[in-house]
Amino acid sequence: MSKTTPATQALAKAGIPFTLAHYDYDPNAERVGLQAAEAMGVSPAEVFKTLMAELDGKPVCAIVPSDEEVNMKKLAAALGGKSAHMMKPADAERLTGYKVGGISPLGQRKPVPVALDELATLYPEIFINGGQRGLQIRINADDLVKALDCAIADLVR
């Protein structure tokens, strides 16, 4: 498994500190984030999943704890829109350049507006996908906000 992805390159280029965590990806897992947390031996609340959505017809990204579900109305409000819905997996892969199960909010082909759930601020560091299946980035939430220039909001039900 490569340690270099567009996500890790974006952080290195920006001079933002992070560490990597590898785990055995299970392609049959019902919920990838929960499987990642279990495989790494950490709380699912500290492992954040990257979800691609469409807000008023335009792509956006939501980062929420793996044990939570994104509330589309809250996502729309956080990013100043009216209506949001999940993006189709094939569209998310084409847009981001990553495979589902390995989508990172960092280093995507085309930058899109991003919202990070406020629960991220409860931890000294969180895990986010590193740009490939089985690779997580451990990062301080404030540093992630800096790297993504993203909104912090309540995004979960």
N, C-alpha and C. Protein backbone atom coordinates (compact mmCIF):
# COMPACT_ATOMS: atom_id res chain seq x y z
N MET A 1 0.84 -1.18 0.00
CA MET A 1 0.00 0.00 0.00
C MET A 1 0.89 1.24 0.00
N SER A 2 0.55 2.16 -0.87
CA SER A 2 1.30 3.39 -0.97
C SER A 2 1.01 4.30 0.23
N LYS A 3 2.04 5.01 0.66
CA LYS A 3 1.87 5.98 1.74
C LYS A 3 1.65 7.37 1.17
N THR A 4 1.76 7.49 -0.15
CA THR A 4 1.60 8.78 -0.80
C THR A 4 0.34 8.76 -1.65
N THR A 5 -0.56 9.67 -1.35
CA THR A 5 -1.79 9.84 -2.11
C THR A 5 -1.96 11.34 -2.35
N PRO A 6 -2.86 11.74 -3.23
CA PRO A 6 -3.11 13.17 -3.37
C PRO A 6 -3.46 13.84 -2.03
N ALA A 7 -4.13 13.10 -1.13
CA ALA A 7 -4.49 13.64 0.18
C ALA A 7 -3.25 13.92 1.03
N THR A 8 -2.35 12.95 1.10
CA THR A 8 -1.15 13.15 1.91
C THR A 8 -0.23 14.19 1.28
N GLN A 9 -0.21 14.23 -0.04
CA GLN A 9 0.60 15.24 -0.73
C GLN A 9 0.08 16.65 -0.45
N ALA A 10 -1.24 16.81 -0.41
CA ALA A 10 -1.84 18.13 -0.13
C ALA A 10 -1.45 18.60 1.27
N LEU A 11 -1.49 17.70 2.24
CA LEU A 11 -1.12 18.07 3.61
C LEU A 11 0.38 18.39 3.71
N ALA A 12 1.20 17.57 3.09
CA ALA A 12 2.65 17.81 3.13
C ALA A 12 2.99 19.15 2.47
N LYS A 13 2.37 19.42 1.34
CA LYS A 13 2.62 20.68 0.63
C LYS A 13 2.22 21.89 1.48
N ALA A 14 1.13 21.74 2.24
CA ALA A 14 0.65 22.83 3.10
C ALA A 14 1.41 22.91 4.42
N GLY A 15 2.30 21.95 4.68
CA GLY A 15 3.07 21.95 5.92
C GLY A 15 2.23 21.61 7.15
N ILE A 16 1.18 20.85 6.95
CA ILE A 16 0.27 20.49 8.05
C ILE A 16 0.66 19.13 8.60
N PRO A 17 0.88 19.03 9.92
CA PRO A 17 1.29 17.75 10.50
C PRO A 17 0.16 16.72 10.51
N PHE A 18 0.54 15.48 10.27
CA PHE A 18 -0.40 14.36 10.30
C PHE A 18 0.39 13.07 10.44
N THR A 19 -0.29 12.03 10.83
CA THR A 19 0.30 10.69 10.83
C THR A 19 -0.65 9.77 10.08
N LEU A 20 -0.12 8.63 9.66
CA LEU A 20 -0.91 7.67 8.91
C LEU A 20 -1.21 6.44 9.76
N ALA A 21 -2.35 5.87 9.52
CA ALA A 21 -2.73 4.60 10.16
C ALA A 21 -3.25 3.68 9.06
N HIS A 22 -2.72 2.47 9.04
CA HIS A 22 -3.15 1.48 8.06
C HIS A 22 -4.04 0.45 8.76
N TYR A 23 -4.97 -0.10 8.04
CA TYR A 23 -5.81 -1.17 8.57
C TYR A 23 -6.20 -2.08 7.42
N ASP A 24 -6.65 -3.28 7.75
CA ASP A 24 -7.10 -4.23 6.73
C ASP A 24 -8.52 -3.88 6.31
N TYR A 25 -8.64 -3.36 5.11
CA TYR A 25 -9.93 -2.95 4.56
C TYR A 25 -10.76 -4.18 4.22
N ASP A 26 -12.01 -4.17 4.65
CA ASP A 26 -12.93 -5.26 4.35
C ASP A 26 -13.93 -4.77 3.30
N PRO A 27 -13.80 -5.23 2.04
CA PRO A 27 -14.69 -4.76 0.98
C PRO A 27 -16.15 -5.16 1.21
N ASN A 28 -16.38 -6.12 2.10
CA ASN A 28 -17.75 -6.57 2.36
C ASN A 28 -18.38 -5.90 3.58
N ALA A 29 -17.64 -4.99 4.22
CA ALA A 29 -18.17 -4.32 5.41
C ALA A 29 -19.39 -3.49 5.03
N GLU A 30 -20.40 -3.55 5.90
CA GLU A 30 -21.61 -2.78 5.65
C GLU A 30 -21.35 -1.27 5.77
N ARG A 31 -20.53 -0.90 6.77
CA ARG A 31 -20.19 0.52 6.98
C ARG A 31 -18.68 0.63 7.13
N VAL A 32 -18.04 1.21 6.12
CA VAL A 32 -16.58 1.26 6.04
C VAL A 32 -15.96 1.97 7.24
N GLY A 33 -16.52 3.09 7.65
CA GLY A 33 -15.95 3.83 8.78
C GLY A 33 -15.96 3.04 10.07
N LEU A 34 -17.04 2.33 10.31
CA LEU A 34 -17.14 1.51 11.52
C LEU A 34 -16.14 0.35 11.46
N GLN A 35 -15.98 -0.23 10.29
CA GLN A 35 -15.01 -1.32 10.13
C GLN A 35 -13.59 -0.80 10.34
N ALA A 36 -13.30 0.40 9.83
CA ALA A 36 -11.98 1.00 10.02
C ALA A 36 -11.70 1.23 11.49
N ALA A 37 -12.67 1.78 12.21
CA ALA A 37 -12.49 2.04 13.64
C ALA A 37 -12.21 0.74 14.39
N GLU A 38 -12.99 -0.28 14.09
CA GLU A 38 -12.80 -1.57 14.76
C GLU A 38 -11.42 -2.15 14.45
N ALA A 39 -11.02 -2.10 13.18
CA ALA A 39 -9.74 -2.65 12.77
C ALA A 39 -8.56 -1.91 13.41
N MET A 40 -8.73 -0.60 13.66
CA MET A 40 -7.66 0.20 14.27
C MET A 40 -7.75 0.21 15.79
N GLY A 41 -8.85 -0.29 16.35
CA GLY A 41 -9.00 -0.31 17.79
C GLY A 41 -9.27 1.04 18.40
N VAL A 42 -10.01 1.90 17.67
CA VAL A 42 -10.35 3.23 18.18
C VAL A 42 -11.87 3.40 18.17
N SER A 43 -12.34 4.40 18.87
CA SER A 43 -13.78 4.69 18.93
C SER A 43 -14.29 5.12 17.56
N PRO A 44 -15.45 4.61 17.13
CA PRO A 44 -16.04 5.05 15.86
C PRO A 44 -16.31 6.56 15.83
N ALA A 45 -16.48 7.17 16.99
CA ALA A 45 -16.75 8.60 17.05
C ALA A 45 -15.53 9.43 16.64
N GLU A 46 -14.33 8.81 16.66
CA GLU A 46 -13.10 9.51 16.28
C GLU A 46 -12.72 9.29 14.82
N VAL A 47 -13.40 8.37 14.16
CA VAL A 47 -13.14 8.08 12.74
C VAL A 47 -14.24 8.76 11.94
N PHE A 48 -13.86 9.71 11.11
CA PHE A 48 -14.82 10.50 10.36
C PHE A 48 -14.88 10.02 8.91
N LYS A 49 -16.11 9.92 8.40
CA LYS A 49 -16.29 9.48 7.02
C LYS A 49 -16.49 10.69 6.11
N THR A 50 -16.06 10.53 4.88
CA THR A 50 -16.20 11.56 3.87
C THR A 50 -17.36 11.19 2.97
N LEU A 51 -18.35 12.05 2.92
CA LEU A 51 -19.54 11.81 2.10
C LEU A 51 -19.65 12.89 1.04
N MET A 52 -19.87 12.46 -0.18
CA MET A 52 -20.05 13.41 -1.28
C MET A 52 -21.55 13.57 -1.51
N ALA A 53 -21.96 14.81 -1.66
CA ALA A 53 -23.38 15.12 -1.84
C ALA A 53 -23.53 16.17 -2.92
N GLU A 54 -24.76 16.43 -3.28
CA GLU A 54 -25.07 17.53 -4.20
C GLU A 54 -25.95 18.51 -3.46
N LEU A 55 -25.57 19.77 -3.53
CA LEU A 55 -26.30 20.85 -2.88
C LEU A 55 -26.78 21.80 -3.97
N ASP A 56 -28.07 21.85 -4.14
CA ASP A 56 -28.66 22.67 -5.20
C ASP A 56 -28.00 22.37 -6.54
N GLY A 57 -27.72 21.07 -6.77
CA GLY A 57 -27.16 20.63 -8.04
C GLY A 57 -25.65 20.72 -8.16
N LYS A 58 -24.97 21.21 -7.12
CA LYS A 58 -23.51 21.35 -7.17
C LYS A 58 -22.87 20.42 -6.13
N PRO A 59 -21.67 19.88 -6.43
CA PRO A 59 -21.04 18.95 -5.50
C PRO A 59 -20.51 19.62 -4.24
N VAL A 60 -20.68 18.91 -3.12
CA VAL A 60 -20.15 19.34 -1.82
C VAL A 60 -19.67 18.09 -1.08
N CYS A 61 -18.98 18.33 0.00
CA CYS A 61 -18.43 17.24 0.81
C CYS A 61 -18.80 17.46 2.27
N ALA A 62 -19.23 16.38 2.92
CA ALA A 62 -19.55 16.40 4.35
C ALA A 62 -18.64 15.41 5.06
N ILE A 63 -18.10 15.82 6.20
CA ILE A 63 -17.24 14.96 7.00
C ILE A 63 -17.91 14.79 8.36
N VAL A 64 -18.35 13.56 8.65
CA VAL A 64 -19.10 13.29 9.88
C VAL A 64 -18.55 12.03 10.56
N PRO A 65 -18.79 11.89 11.87
CA PRO A 65 -18.34 10.69 12.56
C PRO A 65 -18.90 9.42 11.92
N SER A 66 -18.10 8.37 11.90
CA SER A 66 -18.52 7.14 11.22
C SER A 66 -19.72 6.47 11.87
N ASP A 67 -20.01 6.81 13.12
CA ASP A 67 -21.16 6.21 13.79
C ASP A 67 -22.40 7.10 13.74
N GLU A 68 -22.37 8.11 12.89
CA GLU A 68 -23.50 9.04 12.74
C GLU A 68 -23.95 9.09 11.28
N GLU A 69 -25.11 9.67 11.05
CA GLU A 69 -25.64 9.90 9.71
C GLU A 69 -25.73 11.40 9.47
N VAL A 70 -25.41 11.82 8.26
CA VAL A 70 -25.50 13.24 7.94
C VAL A 70 -26.98 13.62 7.76
N ASN A 71 -27.33 14.78 8.28
CA ASN A 71 -28.67 15.34 8.11
C ASN A 71 -28.58 16.30 6.92
N MET A 72 -29.26 15.97 5.85
CA MET A 72 -29.14 16.75 4.61
C MET A 72 -29.62 18.19 4.76
N LYS A 73 -30.62 18.40 5.59
CA LYS A 73 -31.09 19.78 5.82
C LYS A 73 -30.01 20.59 6.54
N LYS A 74 -29.36 19.97 7.51
CA LYS A 74 -28.30 20.67 8.23
C LYS A 74 -27.10 20.92 7.33
N LEU A 75 -26.78 19.96 6.46
CA LEU A 75 -25.68 20.15 5.51
C LEU A 75 -25.98 21.32 4.58
N ALA A 76 -27.19 21.36 4.05
CA ALA A 76 -27.59 22.45 3.16
C ALA A 76 -27.47 23.80 3.88
N ALA A 77 -27.96 23.86 5.10
CA ALA A 77 -27.90 25.12 5.86
C ALA A 77 -26.46 25.52 6.14
N ALA A 78 -25.60 24.55 6.48
CA ALA A 78 -24.20 24.85 6.81
C ALA A 78 -23.45 25.44 5.62
N LEU A 79 -23.84 25.04 4.41
CA LEU A 79 -23.14 25.52 3.22
C LEU A 79 -23.96 26.53 2.41
N GLY A 80 -25.01 27.05 3.04
CA GLY A 80 -25.77 28.14 2.42
C GLY A 80 -26.64 27.75 1.26
N GLY A 81 -27.14 26.52 1.27
CA GLY A 81 -28.00 26.07 0.18
C GLY A 81 -29.39 25.72 0.65
N LYS A 82 -30.19 25.22 -0.29
CA LYS A 82 -31.57 24.89 0.03
C LYS A 82 -31.82 23.39 0.16
N SER A 83 -31.24 22.60 -0.74
CA SER A 83 -31.57 21.18 -0.77
C SER A 83 -30.34 20.35 -1.10
N ALA A 84 -30.09 19.31 -0.30
CA ALA A 84 -28.94 18.43 -0.52
C ALA A 84 -29.40 16.98 -0.57
N HIS A 85 -28.66 16.19 -1.34
CA HIS A 85 -28.87 14.75 -1.37
C HIS A 85 -27.54 14.07 -1.68
N MET A 86 -27.46 12.78 -1.30
CA MET A 86 -26.22 12.04 -1.50
C MET A 86 -25.93 11.90 -2.99
N MET A 87 -24.65 11.96 -3.32
CA MET A 87 -24.20 11.77 -4.69
C MET A 87 -24.12 10.27 -4.98
N LYS A 88 -24.37 9.88 -6.20
CA LYS A 88 -24.23 8.49 -6.59
C LYS A 88 -22.76 8.09 -6.49
N PRO A 89 -22.47 6.86 -6.03
CA PRO A 89 -21.08 6.42 -5.86
C PRO A 89 -20.21 6.62 -7.11
N ALA A 90 -20.71 6.27 -8.28
CA ALA A 90 -19.92 6.43 -9.50
C ALA A 90 -19.58 7.90 -9.77
N ASP A 91 -20.54 8.78 -9.49
CA ASP A 91 -20.30 10.22 -9.66
C ASP A 91 -19.26 10.72 -8.66
N ALA A 92 -19.34 10.22 -7.42
CA ALA A 92 -18.37 10.62 -6.39
C ALA A 92 -16.96 10.18 -6.78
N GLU A 93 -16.83 8.98 -7.30
CA GLU A 93 -15.51 8.48 -7.73
C GLU A 93 -14.96 9.31 -8.88
N ARG A 94 -15.80 9.59 -9.86
CA ARG A 94 -15.37 10.37 -11.02
C ARG A 94 -14.95 11.79 -10.60
N LEU A 95 -15.72 12.40 -9.72
CA LEU A 95 -15.44 13.77 -9.28
C LEU A 95 -14.18 13.87 -8.43
N THR A 96 -14.02 12.94 -7.49
CA THR A 96 -12.92 13.05 -6.52
C THR A 96 -11.61 12.42 -6.99
N GLY A 97 -11.71 11.41 -7.87
CA GLY A 97 -10.52 10.67 -8.27
C GLY A 97 -10.19 9.54 -7.31
N TYR A 98 -11.04 9.32 -6.33
CA TYR A 98 -10.86 8.25 -5.34
C TYR A 98 -11.95 7.19 -5.50
N LYS A 99 -11.66 5.98 -5.03
CA LYS A 99 -12.65 4.91 -5.00
C LYS A 99 -13.49 5.02 -3.73
N VAL A 100 -14.77 4.67 -3.82
CA VAL A 100 -15.63 4.62 -2.64
C VAL A 100 -14.96 3.68 -1.62
N GLY A 101 -14.96 4.10 -0.37
CA GLY A 101 -14.24 3.37 0.67
C GLY A 101 -12.86 3.94 0.88
N GLY A 102 -12.45 4.84 -0.01
CA GLY A 102 -11.14 5.48 0.08
C GLY A 102 -11.21 6.96 -0.24
N ILE A 103 -12.42 7.53 -0.27
CA ILE A 103 -12.56 8.95 -0.62
C ILE A 103 -12.10 9.82 0.54
N SER A 104 -11.17 10.70 0.24
CA SER A 104 -10.66 11.66 1.21
C SER A 104 -11.20 13.04 0.86
N PRO A 105 -11.40 13.88 1.86
CA PRO A 105 -11.80 15.26 1.56
C PRO A 105 -10.63 16.08 1.01
N LEU A 106 -9.42 15.56 1.18
CA LEU A 106 -8.21 16.25 0.76
C LEU A 106 -7.73 15.74 -0.60
N GLY A 107 -7.17 16.62 -1.41
CA GLY A 107 -6.56 16.21 -2.66
C GLY A 107 -7.52 15.71 -3.71
N GLN A 108 -8.77 16.14 -3.64
CA GLN A 108 -9.73 15.73 -4.66
C GLN A 108 -9.38 16.41 -5.99
N ARG A 109 -9.83 15.82 -7.08
CA ARG A 109 -9.53 16.37 -8.42
C ARG A 109 -9.96 17.83 -8.55
N LYS A 110 -11.13 18.12 -8.02
CA LYS A 110 -11.66 19.48 -8.09
C LYS A 110 -12.12 19.87 -6.70
N PRO A 111 -11.59 20.94 -6.13
CA PRO A 111 -12.03 21.36 -4.79
C PRO A 111 -13.51 21.71 -4.79
N VAL A 112 -14.20 21.27 -3.74
CA VAL A 112 -15.62 21.57 -3.57
C VAL A 112 -15.82 22.11 -2.15
N PRO A 113 -16.92 22.80 -1.89
CA PRO A 113 -17.20 23.26 -0.53
C PRO A 113 -17.29 22.06 0.42
N VAL A 114 -16.74 22.23 1.62
CA VAL A 114 -16.69 21.15 2.61
C VAL A 114 -17.24 21.64 3.94
N ALA A 115 -17.99 20.76 4.60
CA ALA A 115 -18.46 21.02 5.97
C ALA A 115 -18.00 19.88 6.86
N LEU A 116 -17.42 20.24 8.00
CA LEU A 116 -16.95 19.27 8.99
C LEU A 116 -17.88 19.33 10.19
N ASP A 117 -18.34 18.15 10.64
CA ASP A 117 -19.22 18.14 11.79
C ASP A 117 -18.48 18.64 13.03
N GLU A 118 -19.18 19.44 13.84
CA GLU A 118 -18.59 20.07 15.02
C GLU A 118 -18.10 19.06 16.06
N LEU A 119 -18.56 17.81 15.99
CA LEU A 119 -18.09 16.80 16.94
C LEU A 119 -16.58 16.55 16.80
N ALA A 120 -16.01 16.91 15.67
CA ALA A 120 -14.56 16.75 15.46
C ALA A 120 -13.76 17.56 16.47
N THR A 121 -14.32 18.66 16.94
CA THR A 121 -13.59 19.53 17.87
C THR A 121 -13.51 18.96 19.28
N LEU A 122 -14.22 17.85 19.53
CA LEU A 122 -14.18 17.23 20.86
C LEU A 122 -12.93 16.39 21.09
N TYR A 123 -12.19 16.11 20.04
CA TYR A 123 -11.03 15.23 20.14
C TYR A 123 -9.74 15.96 19.78
N PRO A 124 -8.62 15.58 20.43
CA PRO A 124 -7.35 16.21 20.08
C PRO A 124 -6.98 15.93 18.62
N GLU A 125 -7.34 14.73 18.14
CA GLU A 125 -7.10 14.36 16.75
C GLU A 125 -8.24 13.44 16.30
N ILE A 126 -8.50 13.48 15.01
CA ILE A 126 -9.49 12.59 14.42
C ILE A 126 -8.84 11.83 13.27
N PHE A 127 -9.52 10.80 12.81
CA PHE A 127 -9.08 10.05 11.65
C PHE A 127 -10.00 10.38 10.48
N ILE A 128 -9.41 10.59 9.30
CA ILE A 128 -10.16 10.76 8.06
C ILE A 128 -9.52 9.86 7.02
N ASN A 129 -10.25 9.58 5.96
CA ASN A 129 -9.70 8.71 4.94
C ASN A 129 -8.50 9.36 4.27
N GLY A 130 -7.50 8.55 4.00
CA GLY A 130 -6.25 9.05 3.43
C GLY A 130 -6.16 8.97 1.92
N GLY A 131 -7.24 8.57 1.25
CA GLY A 131 -7.22 8.56 -0.20
C GLY A 131 -7.08 7.19 -0.82
N GLN A 132 -7.08 6.17 0.02
CA GLN A 132 -7.13 4.80 -0.49
C GLN A 132 -7.71 3.90 0.59
N ARG A 133 -8.29 2.82 0.15
CA ARG A 133 -8.91 1.89 1.08
C ARG A 133 -7.84 1.32 2.01
N GLY A 134 -8.11 1.36 3.31
CA GLY A 134 -7.17 0.84 4.29
C GLY A 134 -6.16 1.86 4.80
N LEU A 135 -6.33 3.12 4.43
CA LEU A 135 -5.40 4.18 4.87
C LEU A 135 -6.18 5.31 5.52
N GLN A 136 -5.82 5.63 6.75
CA GLN A 136 -6.45 6.74 7.47
C GLN A 136 -5.38 7.77 7.82
N ILE A 137 -5.79 9.04 7.81
CA ILE A 137 -4.94 10.15 8.24
C ILE A 137 -5.40 10.56 9.63
N ARG A 138 -4.46 10.65 10.54
CA ARG A 138 -4.75 11.15 11.90
C ARG A 138 -4.30 12.60 11.92
N ILE A 139 -5.24 13.50 12.25
CA ILE A 139 -4.98 14.93 12.13
C ILE A 139 -5.76 15.71 13.18
N ASN A 140 -5.22 16.84 13.59
CA ASN A 140 -5.91 17.76 14.47
C ASN A 140 -7.04 18.43 13.68
N ALA A 141 -8.22 18.53 14.28
CA ALA A 141 -9.38 19.10 13.58
C ALA A 141 -9.12 20.53 13.10
N ASP A 142 -8.44 21.34 13.92
CA ASP A 142 -8.14 22.72 13.50
C ASP A 142 -7.24 22.73 12.27
N ASP A 143 -6.29 21.80 12.23
CA ASP A 143 -5.41 21.71 11.06
C ASP A 143 -6.18 21.26 9.82
N LEU A 144 -7.14 20.36 10.02
CA LEU A 144 -7.98 19.92 8.90
C LEU A 144 -8.80 21.08 8.36
N VAL A 145 -9.36 21.87 9.26
CA VAL A 145 -10.14 23.05 8.84
C VAL A 145 -9.25 23.99 8.03
N LYS A 146 -8.01 24.19 8.49
CA LYS A 146 -7.06 25.04 7.76
C LYS A 146 -6.79 24.49 6.36
N ALA A 147 -6.56 23.18 6.29
CA ALA A 147 -6.21 22.55 5.02
C ALA A 147 -7.36 22.61 4.02
N LEU A 148 -8.58 22.50 4.52
CA LEU A 148 -9.75 22.45 3.63
C LEU A 148 -10.48 23.78 3.50
N ASP A 149 -10.17 24.73 4.37
CA ASP A 149 -10.92 25.98 4.42
C ASP A 149 -12.42 25.67 4.48
N CYS A 150 -12.78 24.85 5.47
CA CYS A 150 -14.16 24.34 5.52
C CYS A 150 -14.97 24.94 6.66
N ALA A 151 -16.27 24.77 6.53
CA ALA A 151 -17.20 25.19 7.57
C ALA A 151 -17.26 24.13 8.66
N ILE A 152 -17.45 24.57 9.90
CA ILE A 152 -17.70 23.65 11.01
C ILE A 152 -19.14 23.87 11.44
N ALA A 153 -19.91 22.78 11.49
CA ALA A 153 -21.33 22.92 11.82
C ALA A 153 -21.87 21.59 12.37
N ASP A 154 -23.04 21.67 12.97
CA ASP A 154 -23.76 20.47 13.39
C ASP A 154 -24.36 19.87 12.12
N LEU A 155 -23.89 18.68 11.73
CA LEU A 155 -24.35 18.06 10.49
C LEU A 155 -25.11 16.76 10.69
N VAL A 156 -25.20 16.31 11.94
CA VAL A 156 -25.80 14.98 12.15
C VAL A 156 -27.20 15.08 12.76
N ARG A 157 -27.90 14.01 12.68
CA ARG A 157 -29.29 13.94 13.18
C ARG A 157 -29.35 14.08 14.68
